[in-house]
Structures are given as structure tokens and as C-alpha cells.
């Protein structure tokens, strides 16, 4: 019976999928399978031939294999490896090369014979690439093929660098990289312009010949493409869908990457559910959007035709369900994000008391405050709350080099104008001008350059916070040390990061904290900064009375918003408030027009922010709620 239930739950899935609670558990499971294969081959006196992948996804797997080598006696002397791909052109010594990646994360830490390591050569003349690729294939064939191939997946659905349009029988070859793939790699290269346009990759046909294939994916950023790869039709537009044709493939996912699969996203379509309030709210909102009706117009027929008959029977009549959910959504809307004084707050998202609250807005980068919740920020100040803003990092990696020269030229001219000596400034300026033309992709700036970039972001943040109505003593620059590496790759969180946060919290003793709750990118600054706040609160909890009365509200960035059923506070903005928010964002001139790290969204930050908040308001409107110009959304985090 259990097997039948599983088949029903997974009937939308066209290949085997294993889901783990988190990427750490999943990585250990994959590493154990690789280790078991290696040991089984050793017992037979045979070679284990592995196809390996690069990128963030397999790092945990490699770390666990290294641990097993050092602590559990796992030897790699009988292992032969073939990597999936390499950028072209690419020197093996470059920081971005997959040769560097593999040695840093695996090969330098184990006893593998380096003669058994094969990684596509990014230094070849173009004329030599085709012959090299044929030889790469032949080497694999002469060893009897790959025993196991591990894969990641790109947001285009690529496996290896087999981009949309790749043929299912393709072999090892040179390819042109998709624009989205290059955008995703831009941080590693210090900007998209520095990302190679070509790569050498194993083909889909080569991958298919492996006796076992494991594709791994972690975090919500991968959830949409995983749904297409697992449940979608086979198409060259999503190369990973070709894996549906294999009898030897398995997708290994963490819960976030699996979150949009039908059995997790809309489970009522495949099984009976335990209808707690959150699932009921999600299902009713989904149904309203599916049939394009306001919540209060949903009928029993709508429920029955869309997998929700069980809910209708257990908790109906459906009109009562509709009213309940409509009221819950309506109660999230408030024009008083700090609580409405002298009001009944039993149906409001925030407490009425104290009427004037101490609030801290934590901003991971110097512009997240106004981009993500600028309207709410301004309203909190306008309504008389004691608002502080804390900029957790300097944001100094996200400033263009030519902006540095512009500010230095201003500093020199101003210093001259007041009759001061400019010798040192001039020397620094000339050093900077000499450095920039020779600067390599992702090369660390000099300390003076990093300081100037940080000062640029700082002055912009001050201007934005002042525009929102704050006094200077309520504007805090934390410059958390984990960020100050000068590189896109940051240090691990240290004691000083947490202590600086504790110090500020003890100083303000807030009743409200607003923090960036965008966890789509597990290596992103937002998530790191959020964890630092939680660590600080955890240490203070039980020791300081004010913590018990402090609420933590999460906001989202300029790219994504909470799903409607997740929103617990929606702050509507008038057309005038939207313009005020826009003006606050405009204070961040270095991030306007074309930011250094724009991601795959070409819109300016203020446009993204306005489109996002307008969409939130429209989603509420379609459900039958009042129509507003825009809405900023928040979700409470229980700590």
C-alpha cells in the first residue's frame, strides 16, 4: 500500500527523485554512494571511472569524500576521473578555471594519481579543439565508459555546458554559452563582460553512456528548472529533460530544490492532505488563481474539479472556507506597520502597544533598505516610531572602478580649493589609474580603492536614510568583517560579526526588527546577514527582557517576493509614496543604470522594486481585496 501511495504522489515525475532535508544530508548521501563504488571496484582489483562536475553544487560531496579519505581510510588510487567541462579560453592556473576548482576542492587533498585526472584543456588553439574532443571521448571508451557521472543543473536546464538546443546524441565539443549561464557566472569573473563566451563540454550522448547518473540540485533558485526537468516534456529547450530517457538516472535534491514539484507544491493534486491552516490558505489562493476568480466566488465545483474535494468535504461548505481565507488575507493589510495606536489589534499583523516602537531595519547591502521596504521605512518614520537603520556590509565590491577615479578627482579639486596640500591624494590617484588598466577579473582592489568604494556606498546610504527622515545618530554602519575580503567570495562568519550585532541590539533594544529574508541563494550576503542576526538574538534571549517583546519581520529583495499565502503583513503604498520610495532609491547613484552585479534582470533596481510591489498589489486585487497602487510584503520569523 505504501508503494502505491508513493506512485500516486510521484505520478507527475518522469524519473526517480530522492529528496533530503538539506543539501548537507544530500551531499553526504551522494558521497557515500561514490565511496561505496570506489571500494567495490577496489575489492575486485578494478578502476573506478568517475565523471565529475564543478560549481557550487558538488562542493559538499567533495568535502565529504576528502573527510572519508582523511578519517575513514578511503583511497583514490584506483580512481580515474573525467570532468564535464571547462571554459574556453581558460588558463589552468586562473582562479575561475575548473582545474583550480577541482584541485582546491578535491584533488589536492586525496591520494589520486594526478595522471588519472582528466579535465578539458582550455588553452588549446581553436583548430586543435575538435581533435582533442574526439580523443577525450576515446579515452573514456577505452576504459570501458564512466561508472558514475555526477551532474549539477544550470537555470537554463543545461547539464555540463550542454545549453538549450543541444542534441541528445551530442559528444564532447566546443559550445557557445547561454547569456543566462554567463550572467550566473559573472560574480566569479568580476562582471559578465569577463565571462568567456565559449566552453568545452562532454555531450549529452557521452553523459548517457554512464552506467549510473546522479543529478544534484540545492536551494529554491533551482526549483523552477527542476520542475521542468522532472515533470516537463522532453525538449531541446531544457537539455536536462533528455535524462528522462535514461534507465540509470536519479535526481538527488534538497527540500528547497524540490519545492515546486507537484507532490510538494500542490500536494492536493496527488494525495489526501492534512489540512492545517497554512496549507488550506495556500490551496484556496492557488485555486482562485487557477480558475481566475476572486476568493469569495469560488464554488464547490471549482474545489471538486481541482483536487480539493477532500477539503470541501472535511471543512465545508466551501463558502465558509472562502470567507475564512478572505478574512485572513484581508487582515494582513495594514497602513500601520508599527502597529495602530489605540486600536483593537486582535486582527492586525502588528501590536498596538507600545504606540511608539523602537525599530531597527537591517540592510545587508547599503541599498536593500530603500529598495525592498522603502515605503514602509518612510511610513514608520512618518508615524513617529524610533527608527534606526543598520547597514551590515560596506557593499564595496559593487562599485565601478571609474566611479573611484571620479570621486578621487573631486577630492583633489576640493582639497586644492581650500588651500590644502594634495600630494598624497595625487599619488594615490595616480596609483589607482595605473592599477585599473592591468587589473585582472576578480583581482582584489588595493585597500585604498576598497575604502573609496565603501565611502561611496556609505554617503549614498546616508543620503537615502536622511531622505526617509532619519537623524544621523540613527544611521549605523556595521562593516561586518566577514564581508571585507575584497573578493566576491567572503569569509565565514566570525565572533566579531555576531558581537557587533549584539552591541547594536543592546544599544537600541528594539521592539521591531526588519531583516532581509531572501534565502534563494544560500551563499548570498542576505542569508549570511540574517543568520548573524539570529545568532545575536539567540545569545540575548533569556538574558535581556526586551528580547521577549521583540518581533522579527522578514522582507524580500528586489528580485523575488513572498508567495501570497506566506505574507503576514502587507503595507499598501499610495502613488505618492511610490514616488518617495523611488526618490530614496535614486540616492544610490552608483547602483543606478547599470550595477556591477545586476544578475539576469536588466531592469534598474527602482524599476524592479516598483514592478514587484505593483505585482503584489495586483495579486491581492485579483483575489477580491481592495485595489492599491503597490504593496510591500513581510513575513514574521519566530525566533
Coordinates of C-alpha atoms in Angstrom, one line a residue:
X1 CA 0.0 0.0 0.0
X2 CA 2.9 2.4 0.8
X3 CA 4.4 1.8 -2.6
X4 CA 1.0 2.5 -4.3
X5 CA 0.7 5.8 -2.4
X6 CA 4.3 6.8 -3.4
X7 CA 3.5 6.1 -7.0
X8 CA 0.4 8.3 -6.8
X9 CA 2.3 11.1 -5.2
X10 CA 5.0 11.0 -7.8
X11 CA 2.9 10.3 -10.9
X12 CA 3.9 13.7 -12.4
X13 CA 7.6 12.8 -12.1
X14 CA 9.1 11.2 -15.1
X15 CA 12.3 10.0 -13.5
X16 CA 13.4 8.8 -10.0
X17 CA 13.8 11.6 -7.4
X18 CA 15.3 11.4 -3.9
X19 CA 14.7 14.4 -1.6
X20 CA 16.7 15.2 1.5
X21 CA 16.0 17.7 4.3
X22 CA 19.0 19.8 3.3
X23 CA 22.0 19.9 1.0
X24 CA 24.4 18.6 3.7
X25 CA 22.4 15.4 4.1
X26 CA 22.1 15.0 0.4
X27 CA 25.8 15.6 -0.2
X28 CA 26.8 13.0 2.3
X29 CA 24.4 10.5 0.7
X30 CA 25.9 11.1 -2.8
X31 CA 29.5 10.9 -1.4
X32 CA 28.7 7.6 0.3
X33 CA 27.5 6.2 -3.0
X34 CA 30.7 7.3 -4.7
X35 CA 32.8 5.8 -1.8
X36 CA 30.9 2.5 -2.0
X37 CA 31.5 2.3 -5.7
X38 CA 35.3 3.0 -5.2
X39 CA 35.5 0.3 -2.5
X40 CA 33.6 -2.2 -4.6
X41 CA 35.9 -1.7 -7.5
X42 CA 39.0 -1.9 -5.2
X43 CA 37.7 -5.3 -3.9
X44 CA 37.7 -6.6 -7.5
X45 CA 41.0 -5.0 -8.4
X46 CA 39.3 -2.7 -10.9
X47 CA 39.5 1.0 -11.7
X48 CA 36.6 3.3 -10.8
X49 CA 35.9 5.7 -13.6
X50 CA 34.1 8.8 -12.4
X51 CA 32.6 11.7 -14.3
X52 CA 32.9 14.8 -12.1
X53 CA 31.1 18.2 -12.1
X54 CA 32.1 21.7 -10.9
X55 CA 30.3 24.6 -9.4
X56 CA 28.7 25.2 -6.0
X57 CA 26.5 22.1 -6.1
X58 CA 29.2 19.3 -5.6
X59 CA 31.4 21.1 -3.1
X60 CA 29.7 19.4 -0.2
X61 CA 30.2 16.0 -1.9
X62 CA 33.9 16.6 -2.4
X63 CA 34.3 17.8 1.2
X64 CA 32.8 14.6 2.4
X65 CA 35.0 12.5 0.2
X66 CA 38.0 14.3 1.5
X67 CA 36.8 13.7 5.0
X68 CA 36.4 10.0 4.3
X69 CA 39.9 9.9 2.8
X70 CA 41.4 11.5 5.9
X71 CA 39.3 9.9 8.6
X72 CA 37.9 6.6 7.1
X73 CA 40.7 5.3 5.0
X74 CA 39.1 5.8 1.6
X75 CA 41.8 5.6 -1.1
X76 CA 41.5 7.1 -4.6
X77 CA 44.5 5.3 -6.0
X78 CA 42.2 3.2 -8.3
X79 CA 40.1 6.1 -9.4
X80 CA 40.2 7.7 -12.8
X81 CA 38.2 11.0 -13.3
X82 CA 36.9 12.9 -16.3
X83 CA 35.5 16.3 -15.7
X84 CA 32.4 17.5 -17.6
X85 CA 33.6 20.8 -18.9
X86 CA 35.9 23.9 -18.9
X87 CA 35.6 27.5 -20.0
X88 CA 37.4 28.4 -23.3
X89 CA 39.8 30.0 -23.4
X90 CA 41.0 29.4 -19.9
X91 CA 44.4 29.0 -18.3
X92 CA 44.5 26.2 -15.8
X93 CA 46.1 28.5 -13.2
X94 CA 43.3 31.1 -13.4
X95 CA 41.1 31.4 -10.3
X96 CA 38.0 30.7 -12.4
X97 CA 39.3 27.6 -14.1
X98 CA 37.8 24.2 -13.3
X99 CA 41.3 22.9 -12.9
X100 CA 41.8 25.3 -10.0
X101 CA 38.4 24.4 -8.6
X102 CA 38.9 20.6 -8.7
X103 CA 42.4 20.8 -7.1
X104 CA 41.2 23.2 -4.4
X105 CA 38.1 21.2 -3.5
X106 CA 39.3 17.6 -4.1
X107 CA 42.4 16.5 -5.9
X108 CA 44.9 18.3 -3.7
X109 CA 43.5 16.7 -0.6
X110 CA 43.4 13.0 -1.6
X111 CA 45.8 10.3 -2.9
X112 CA 44.6 10.2 -6.5
X113 CA 47.3 9.7 -9.2
X114 CA 47.3 13.0 -11.0
X115 CA 47.9 11.1 -14.2
X116 CA 44.4 9.7 -13.8
X117 CA 42.8 13.2 -13.7
X118 CA 41.3 14.5 -16.9
X119 CA 39.9 18.0 -17.3
X120 CA 39.2 19.6 -20.7
X121 CA 42.0 21.8 -21.8
X122 CA 41.0 25.5 -22.2
X123 CA 44.4 26.5 -23.6
X124 CA 44.2 24.7 -27.0
X125 CA 44.3 26.5 -30.3
X126 CA 40.8 26.5 -31.8
X127 CA 41.9 24.3 -34.6
X128 CA 43.0 21.6 -32.2
X129 CA 39.8 21.5 -30.1
X130 CA 37.8 19.1 -32.4
X131 CA 40.6 16.5 -32.4
X132 CA 41.1 16.9 -28.7
X133 CA 37.4 16.3 -28.0
X134 CA 37.5 13.1 -30.1
X135 CA 40.5 11.9 -28.1
X136 CA 38.7 12.7 -24.8
X137 CA 35.8 10.5 -25.8
X138 CA 38.1 7.7 -26.9
X139 CA 39.9 7.7 -23.6
X140 CA 36.6 7.2 -21.8
X141 CA 35.6 4.4 -24.2
X142 CA 38.9 2.6 -23.8
X143 CA 38.4 2.5 -20.0
X144 CA 35.0 0.9 -20.5
X145 CA 33.0 4.0 -20.0
X146 CA 32.0 6.0 -17.0
X147 CA 30.9 4.0 -13.9
X148 CA 29.2 7.1 -12.4
X149 CA 28.5 10.6 -13.7
X150 CA 27.5 13.3 -11.2
X151 CA 25.8 16.4 -12.6
X152 CA 24.6 19.8 -11.5
X153 CA 22.0 21.7 -13.4
X154 CA 22.0 25.3 -14.7
X155 CA 19.0 27.6 -14.7
X156 CA 18.8 27.2 -18.4
X157 CA 18.4 23.4 -17.8
X158 CA 22.0 22.8 -19.0
X159 CA 23.9 19.7 -17.9
X160 CA 27.6 20.2 -18.3
X161 CA 27.6 23.1 -20.7
X162 CA 25.0 21.5 -23.0
X163 CA 22.9 24.6 -23.4
X164 CA 19.3 24.7 -24.9
X165 CA 19.4 23.4 -28.4
X166 CA 21.9 20.7 -27.7
X167 CA 21.3 17.3 -29.4
X168 CA 20.6 14.2 -27.3
X169 CA 23.3 12.3 -29.0
X170 CA 25.9 15.1 -28.8
X171 CA 29.5 14.3 -28.0
X172 CA 32.4 16.2 -26.4
X173 CA 32.7 19.6 -28.3
X174 CA 33.1 23.3 -28.0
X175 CA 29.9 25.2 -27.3
X176 CA 28.7 28.8 -27.0
X177 CA 27.4 29.7 -23.6
X178 CA 23.9 30.9 -23.0
X179 CA 23.5 34.5 -21.8
X180 CA 21.8 33.4 -18.6
X181 CA 24.7 31.0 -17.9
X182 CA 27.2 33.8 -18.3
X183 CA 25.1 36.1 -16.1
X184 CA 25.1 33.4 -13.3
X185 CA 28.9 33.2 -13.6
X186 CA 29.5 36.9 -13.5
X187 CA 30.4 37.1 -9.8
X188 CA 33.2 34.6 -10.3
X189 CA 34.7 36.7 -13.1
X190 CA 34.2 40.2 -11.6
X191 CA 31.5 41.1 -14.1
X192 CA 29.7 39.4 -17.0
X193 CA 31.9 41.1 -19.6
X194 CA 34.8 39.0 -18.3
X195 CA 33.0 35.6 -18.6
X196 CA 34.1 33.5 -21.6
X197 CA 31.6 33.1 -24.3
X198 CA 32.7 29.5 -25.1
X199 CA 33.4 26.2 -23.3
X200 CA 34.4 22.7 -23.9
X201 CA 31.9 20.2 -22.6
X202 CA 31.1 16.5 -22.6
X203 CA 28.0 15.9 -24.7
X204 CA 24.6 14.6 -23.6
X205 CA 25.3 11.4 -25.6
X206 CA 28.6 11.0 -23.6
X207 CA 26.8 11.5 -20.3
X208 CA 24.1 9.0 -21.3
X209 CA 26.6 6.2 -21.7
X210 CA 27.5 6.3 -17.9
X211 CA 26.3 3.3 -16.1
X212 CA 24.9 5.5 -13.3
X213 CA 23.9 9.2 -13.4
X214 CA 23.2 11.4 -10.4
X215 CA 22.0 14.9 -10.9
X216 CA 22.1 17.1 -7.8
X217 CA 20.4 20.4 -7.1
X218 CA 20.1 22.6 -4.0
X219 CA 18.1 25.7 -3.0
X220 CA 14.9 27.4 -4.2
X221 CA 16.8 29.1 -7.1
X222 CA 16.9 25.7 -8.8
X223 CA 13.3 24.8 -8.1
X224 CA 11.7 26.1 -11.3
X225 CA 14.2 24.3 -13.6
X226 CA 14.0 21.1 -11.6
X227 CA 10.2 21.1 -12.1
X228 CA 10.7 21.4 -15.8
X229 CA 13.4 18.7 -15.9
X230 CA 11.4 16.2 -13.8
X231 CA 7.8 16.9 -14.8
X232 CA 8.1 18.7 -18.2
X233 CA 8.0 17.3 -21.7
X234 CA 11.3 16.2 -23.3
X235 CA 12.7 19.2 -25.2
X236 CA 15.9 20.6 -26.5
X237 CA 15.0 23.8 -24.8
X238 CA 15.6 22.1 -21.5
X239 CA 18.5 19.7 -22.1
X240 CA 18.1 18.1 -18.7
X241 CA 14.8 16.6 -19.8
X242 CA 16.7 14.2 -22.0
X243 CA 17.6 12.4 -18.8
X244 CA 14.0 11.2 -18.7
X245 CA 15.1 8.7 -21.4
X246 CA 17.7 7.1 -19.2
X247 CA 17.1 4.0 -17.1
X248 CA 20.1 4.7 -14.9
X249 CA 19.5 8.3 -13.7
X250 CA 18.4 9.7 -10.3
X251 CA 17.9 13.3 -9.2
X252 CA 19.1 14.0 -5.7
X253 CA 17.6 17.2 -4.3
X254 CA 17.3 19.1 -1.1
X255 CA 13.8 20.2 0.1
X256 CA 14.1 23.7 -1.4
X257 CA 15.1 22.5 -4.9
X258 CA 12.2 20.0 -4.8
X259 CA 9.7 22.6 -3.5
X260 CA 8.0 23.2 -6.9
X261 CA 7.4 19.6 -7.7
X262 CA 3.7 18.8 -7.7
X263 CA 3.9 16.5 -4.6
X264 CA 5.3 19.3 -2.5
X265 CA 3.9 22.5 -4.1
X266 CA 0.3 21.4 -4.7
X267 CA 0.0 18.1 -2.9
X268 CA -3.8 18.0 -3.0
X269 CA -3.5 17.1 -6.7
X270 CA -1.8 13.8 -5.8
X271 CA -2.9 12.7 -2.3
X272 CA -5.1 13.3 0.6
X273 CA -3.7 16.0 2.8
X274 CA -3.7 17.0 6.5
X275 CA -5.4 20.4 6.0
X276 CA -3.7 22.7 8.5
X277 CA -4.5 26.4 8.1
X278 CA -1.4 27.3 6.1
X279 CA -2.0 24.5 3.5
X280 CA -5.7 25.5 3.3
X281 CA -4.7 29.1 2.7
X282 CA -2.2 28.2 0.1
X283 CA -4.7 25.9 -1.7
X284 CA -7.6 28.4 -1.8
X285 CA -5.3 31.1 -3.2
X286 CA -3.9 28.7 -5.7
X287 CA -7.5 27.7 -6.7
X288 CA -8.6 31.3 -7.1
X289 CA -5.6 32.0 -9.4
X290 CA -6.2 28.7 -11.3
X291 CA -9.8 29.5 -12.2
X292 CA -9.2 33.3 -12.4
X293 CA -11.9 34.1 -9.7
X294 CA -11.9 36.2 -6.5
X295 CA -11.8 34.0 -3.4
X296 CA -15.4 34.7 -2.5
X297 CA -16.7 33.5 -5.9
X298 CA -15.1 30.0 -5.7
X299 CA -17.7 27.2 -5.9
X300 CA -17.9 23.6 -4.8
X301 CA -17.5 22.6 -8.4
X302 CA -14.2 24.6 -8.5
X303 CA -13.0 22.7 -5.5
X304 CA -14.0 19.3 -6.8
X305 CA -12.5 19.8 -10.3
X306 CA -9.1 20.8 -8.9
X307 CA -8.2 18.1 -6.4
X308 CA -9.7 19.9 -3.4
X309 CA -12.8 17.8 -2.8
X310 CA -11.4 16.4 0.4
X311 CA -11.1 19.9 1.8
X312 CA -14.6 20.7 0.8
X313 CA -16.0 17.6 2.5
X314 CA -13.9 17.9 5.7
X315 CA -14.2 21.7 6.3
X316 CA -17.0 22.8 4.0
X317 CA -19.4 24.3 3.0
X318 CA -16.9 25.9 0.7
X319 CA -18.4 29.4 1.1
X320 CA -17.4 29.3 4.8
X321 CA -13.9 28.3 3.8
X322 CA -13.8 31.1 1.3
X323 CA -14.9 33.7 3.9
X324 CA -12.3 32.4 6.4
X325 CA -9.4 32.6 3.9
X326 CA -10.6 36.0 2.5
X327 CA -10.7 37.4 6.1
X328 CA -7.2 36.1 6.8
X329 CA -5.8 37.7 3.7
X330 CA -7.6 41.0 4.4
X331 CA -6.2 41.1 7.9
X332 CA -2.6 41.1 6.6
X333 CA -3.2 44.6 5.1
X334 CA -2.2 47.5 7.3
X335 CA -1.2 51.1 6.8
X336 CA 0.4 50.9 10.3
X337 CA 3.5 48.7 10.1
X338 CA 4.5 49.7 13.6
X339 CA 1.0 49.0 14.9
X340 CA -2.0 51.3 15.1
X341 CA -2.2 53.2 18.4
X342 CA -5.4 52.8 20.5
X343 CA -6.8 50.2 18.1
X344 CA -8.1 46.6 18.5
X345 CA -5.0 44.7 17.3
X346 CA -6.6 41.2 17.6
X347 CA -7.0 41.1 13.8
X348 CA -3.9 43.2 12.9
X349 CA -0.5 42.0 12.0
X350 CA 1.3 44.2 14.5
X351 CA 0.7 45.1 18.1
X352 CA -0.9 48.4 19.1
X353 CA 1.4 48.8 22.1
X354 CA 3.8 50.4 22.6
X355 CA 2.3 53.1 20.4
X356 CA 5.8 54.3 19.5
X357 CA 8.2 51.4 18.9
X358 CA 11.9 51.2 18.6
X359 CA 12.6 49.7 15.2
X360 CA 15.8 48.5 13.5
X361 CA 15.9 48.0 9.8
X362 CA 18.9 45.7 9.0
X363 CA 20.1 46.2 5.4
X364 CA 22.7 43.6 4.2
X365 CA 23.9 46.0 1.5
X366 CA 23.7 49.8 1.7
X367 CA 20.6 50.0 -0.5
X368 CA 18.5 47.0 0.5
X369 CA 16.5 49.1 3.0
X370 CA 15.0 51.5 0.4
X371 CA 14.8 49.1 -2.5
X372 CA 13.0 46.4 -0.5
X373 CA 11.0 48.3 2.1
X374 CA 11.5 52.0 1.3
X375 CA 7.8 52.8 1.6
X376 CA 7.4 51.1 4.9
X377 CA 10.7 52.7 6.1
X378 CA 9.3 56.2 5.4
X379 CA 5.9 55.4 6.9
X380 CA 7.4 54.1 10.1
X381 CA 9.3 57.4 10.5
X382 CA 6.3 59.5 9.5
X383 CA 4.2 57.7 12.1
X384 CA 6.6 58.7 14.8
X385 CA 8.5 55.5 15.6
X386 CA 12.1 55.5 16.8
X387 CA 13.6 54.0 13.7
X388 CA 17.2 53.0 13.2
X389 CA 18.8 51.6 10.1
X390 CA 21.9 49.3 10.2
X391 CA 23.9 48.7 7.1
X392 CA 25.5 45.4 7.7
X393 CA 28.2 45.4 5.0
X394 CA 30.1 48.1 3.1
X395 CA 29.0 46.9 -0.3
X396 CA 32.4 47.9 -1.6
X397 CA 32.7 45.2 -4.2
X398 CA 29.7 46.6 -6.2
X399 CA 31.2 49.9 -7.3
X400 CA 32.6 50.6 -10.8
X401 CA 36.3 51.4 -11.0
X402 CA 35.7 54.6 -12.9
X403 CA 33.5 55.9 -10.1
X404 CA 36.5 55.7 -7.8
X405 CA 38.5 58.0 -10.1
X406 CA 35.6 60.4 -10.3
X407 CA 35.4 60.7 -6.6
X408 CA 39.2 61.0 -6.2
X409 CA 39.3 63.8 -8.8
X410 CA 36.6 65.6 -6.8
X411 CA 38.6 65.1 -3.5
X412 CA 41.7 66.5 -5.2
X413 CA 39.9 69.6 -6.6
X414 CA 38.2 70.3 -3.3
X415 CA 41.4 69.9 -1.3
X416 CA 43.1 72.4 -3.7
X417 CA 40.2 74.8 -3.4
X418 CA 40.7 75.2 0.4
X419 CA 44.4 75.6 0.0
X420 CA 45.5 72.2 1.4
X421 CA 48.3 70.0 0.1
X422 CA 47.2 67.3 -2.4
X423 CA 50.5 65.5 -2.8
X424 CA 49.3 62.3 -1.0
X425 CA 45.9 62.3 -2.7
X426 CA 47.5 62.9 -6.1
X427 CA 49.9 60.0 -5.5
X428 CA 47.0 57.7 -4.5
X429 CA 45.1 58.8 -7.6
X430 CA 48.0 58.0 -10.0
X431 CA 48.5 54.6 -8.4
X432 CA 44.8 53.8 -8.9
X433 CA 44.9 55.0 -12.6
X434 CA 47.9 52.7 -13.1
X435 CA 46.3 49.7 -11.4
X436 CA 42.9 49.7 -13.1
X437 CA 44.1 49.0 -16.7
X438 CA 46.1 46.0 -15.6
X439 CA 43.5 44.7 -13.1
X440 CA 42.5 41.0 -13.8
X441 CA 39.0 39.7 -13.5
X442 CA 38.1 39.5 -9.8
X443 CA 41.5 40.7 -8.7
X444 CA 41.4 42.2 -5.2
X445 CA 41.5 46.0 -5.2
X446 CA 44.0 47.8 -3.1
X447 CA 42.9 48.8 0.4
X448 CA 42.7 52.5 -0.7
X449 CA 40.4 51.6 -3.6
X450 CA 38.2 49.4 -1.4
X451 CA 38.0 52.3 1.1
X452 CA 36.9 54.8 -1.6
X453 CA 34.3 52.3 -2.9
X454 CA 33.0 51.8 0.6
X455 CA 32.8 55.6 1.2
X456 CA 30.8 56.0 -2.0
X457 CA 28.2 53.4 -0.8
X458 CA 28.2 55.0 2.7
X459 CA 27.5 58.5 1.5
X460 CA 24.7 57.2 -0.7
X461 CA 23.2 55.2 2.2
X462 CA 23.3 58.3 4.4
X463 CA 21.5 60.3 1.8
X464 CA 18.8 57.7 1.4
X465 CA 18.2 57.3 5.1
X466 CA 18.1 61.1 5.6
X467 CA 15.6 61.3 2.8
X468 CA 13.5 58.7 4.7
X469 CA 13.6 61.1 7.7
X470 CA 16.3 59.7 10.0
X471 CA 18.7 61.7 12.1
X472 CA 22.4 60.9 11.6
X473 CA 22.7 59.2 15.0
X474 CA 20.1 56.7 13.9
X475 CA 22.2 55.6 10.9
X476 CA 24.6 52.8 11.7
X477 CA 27.4 51.3 9.5
X478 CA 28.5 48.0 10.8
X479 CA 31.0 47.0 8.2
X480 CA 30.8 43.3 9.3
X481 CA 34.3 41.8 8.9
X482 CA 33.1 38.6 7.1
X483 CA 32.4 40.7 4.0
X484 CA 35.6 42.7 4.0
X485 CA 37.7 40.3 1.8
X486 CA 37.8 42.5 -1.3
X487 CA 36.6 39.4 -3.2
X488 CA 33.1 38.2 -4.2
X489 CA 33.9 35.1 -2.1
X490 CA 33.5 36.1 1.6
X491 CA 35.0 34.8 4.8
X492 CA 33.0 32.6 7.2
X493 CA 31.1 34.4 9.9
X494 CA 33.2 35.1 12.9
X495 CA 32.7 36.1 16.5
X496 CA 33.2 39.8 15.8
X497 CA 30.3 39.8 13.3
X498 CA 28.0 38.4 15.9
X499 CA 29.3 40.7 18.7
X500 CA 28.9 43.9 16.6
X501 CA 25.3 42.9 16.1
X502 CA 24.8 42.2 19.8
X503 CA 26.2 45.5 20.7
X504 CA 23.8 47.4 18.4
X505 CA 20.8 45.4 19.6
X506 CA 21.7 46.1 23.2
X507 CA 22.0 49.8 22.4
X508 CA 18.6 50.1 20.7
X509 CA 16.6 47.4 22.5
X510 CA 14.1 47.2 19.6
X511 CA 10.5 46.0 19.7
X512 CA 10.7 45.5 15.9
X513 CA 13.4 44.2 13.7
X514 CA 13.2 44.2 9.9
X515 CA 15.7 41.9 8.1
X516 CA 16.3 40.7 4.6
X517 CA 14.6 37.2 4.3
X518 CA 15.7 36.3 0.8
X519 CA 17.2 32.8 1.1
X520 CA 17.1 31.8 -2.6
X521 CA 20.8 32.0 -2.8
X522 CA 22.4 30.0 0.0
X523 CA 25.8 31.7 -0.5
X524 CA 24.3 35.2 -0.7
X525 CA 25.1 38.0 1.6
X526 CA 21.4 38.3 2.6
X527 CA 21.3 34.8 4.2
X528 CA 24.7 35.2 5.9
X529 CA 23.5 38.6 7.4
X530 CA 20.2 37.0 8.5
X531 CA 22.0 34.2 10.3
X532 CA 24.2 36.7 12.1
X533 CA 21.1 38.5 13.4
X534 CA 19.6 35.2 14.6
X535 CA 22.9 34.2 16.3
X536 CA 22.9 37.5 18.1
X537 CA 19.3 37.2 19.2
X538 CA 19.8 33.7 20.4
X539 CA 22.6 34.8 22.7
X540 CA 20.5 37.6 24.1
X541 CA 17.3 35.6 24.5
X542 CA 16.7 34.8 28.1
X543 CA 19.3 37.4 29.3
X544 CA 17.6 40.6 28.3
X545 CA 13.9 41.2 28.9
X546 CA 13.3 43.4 25.8
X547 CA 14.1 40.4 23.5
X548 CA 10.9 38.6 24.6
X549 CA 8.9 41.6 23.3
X550 CA 10.8 41.9 20.0
X551 CA 9.2 40.8 16.7
X552 CA 11.4 39.9 13.7
X553 CA 9.9 40.8 10.3
X554 CA 11.5 39.5 7.1
X555 CA 11.4 41.5 3.8
X556 CA 12.4 40.3 0.4
X557 CA 14.8 41.9 -2.1
X558 CA 14.2 43.5 -5.5
X559 CA 14.1 40.2 -7.4
X560 CA 11.5 38.0 -5.6
X561 CA 8.6 38.4 -3.3
X562 CA 6.9 36.1 -0.8
X563 CA 4.1 34.0 -2.2
X564 CA 0.7 35.4 -1.3
X565 CA -0.1 32.7 1.2
X566 CA 3.1 33.4 3.0
X567 CA 2.5 37.2 3.5
X568 CA 1.6 38.1 7.1
X569 CA 1.9 41.9 6.7
X570 CA 1.1 43.8 3.5
X571 CA 1.8 47.6 3.7
X572 CA -0.1 49.4 0.9
X573 CA 1.6 52.4 -0.8
X574 CA -0.2 55.3 -2.5
X575 CA 1.1 56.7 -5.8
X576 CA 2.8 59.5 -3.9
X577 CA 4.5 57.0 -1.5
X578 CA 5.8 55.0 -4.5
X579 CA 7.4 58.2 -5.8
X580 CA 9.0 58.9 -2.4
X581 CA 10.4 55.4 -2.3
X582 CA 11.8 55.9 -5.9
X583 CA 13.5 59.1 -4.8
X584 CA 15.1 57.3 -1.9
X585 CA 16.4 54.6 -4.2
X586 CA 17.8 57.3 -6.6
X587 CA 20.1 58.4 -3.8
X588 CA 22.2 55.3 -4.6
X589 CA 23.7 56.7 -7.7
X590 CA 26.5 54.1 -8.0
X591 CA 23.8 51.4 -8.3
X592 CA 21.7 53.2 -10.9
X593 CA 21.6 52.5 -14.6
X594 CA 23.9 49.5 -14.7
X595 CA 25.1 48.0 -11.4
X596 CA 28.2 45.9 -11.2
X597 CA 26.3 42.7 -10.4
X598 CA 22.9 43.0 -12.0
X599 CA 22.1 39.3 -12.2
X600 CA 20.0 38.2 -15.1
X601 CA 17.5 41.1 -14.7
X602 CA 18.4 44.1 -16.9
X603 CA 15.9 46.4 -15.2
X604 CA 17.2 49.2 -12.9
X605 CA 16.7 48.5 -9.2
X606 CA 13.9 51.1 -8.8
X607 CA 12.0 49.6 -11.7
X608 CA 12.4 46.1 -10.3
X609 CA 11.2 47.3 -6.9
X610 CA 8.1 49.1 -8.3
X611 CA 7.2 46.2 -10.6
X612 CA 7.5 43.8 -7.6
X613 CA 5.3 45.9 -5.3
X614 CA 2.8 46.6 -8.0
X615 CA 2.5 42.9 -8.7
X616 CA 1.9 42.2 -5.0
X617 CA -1.0 44.7 -5.0
X618 CA -2.4 43.2 -8.2
X619 CA -2.3 39.7 -6.7
X620 CA -4.4 41.0 -3.8
X621 CA -6.8 42.7 -6.1
X622 CA -7.3 39.5 -8.2
X623 CA -8.3 37.7 -5.0
X624 CA -11.0 40.2 -4.4
X625 CA -9.3 42.6 -2.0
X626 CA -9.1 46.3 -2.3
X627 CA -7.0 47.7 -5.2
X628 CA -3.9 49.6 -4.2
X629 CA -1.1 51.2 -6.2
X630 CA 1.6 49.0 -4.6
X631 CA 2.3 46.8 -1.6
X632 CA 5.4 45.9 0.4
X633 CA 5.2 42.4 1.9
X634 CA 6.6 41.0 5.2
X635 CA 6.6 37.6 7.0
X636 CA 7.2 37.2 10.7
X637 CA 10.1 35.0 11.7
X638 CA 9.6 33.2 15.1
X639 CA 12.9 33.0 16.9

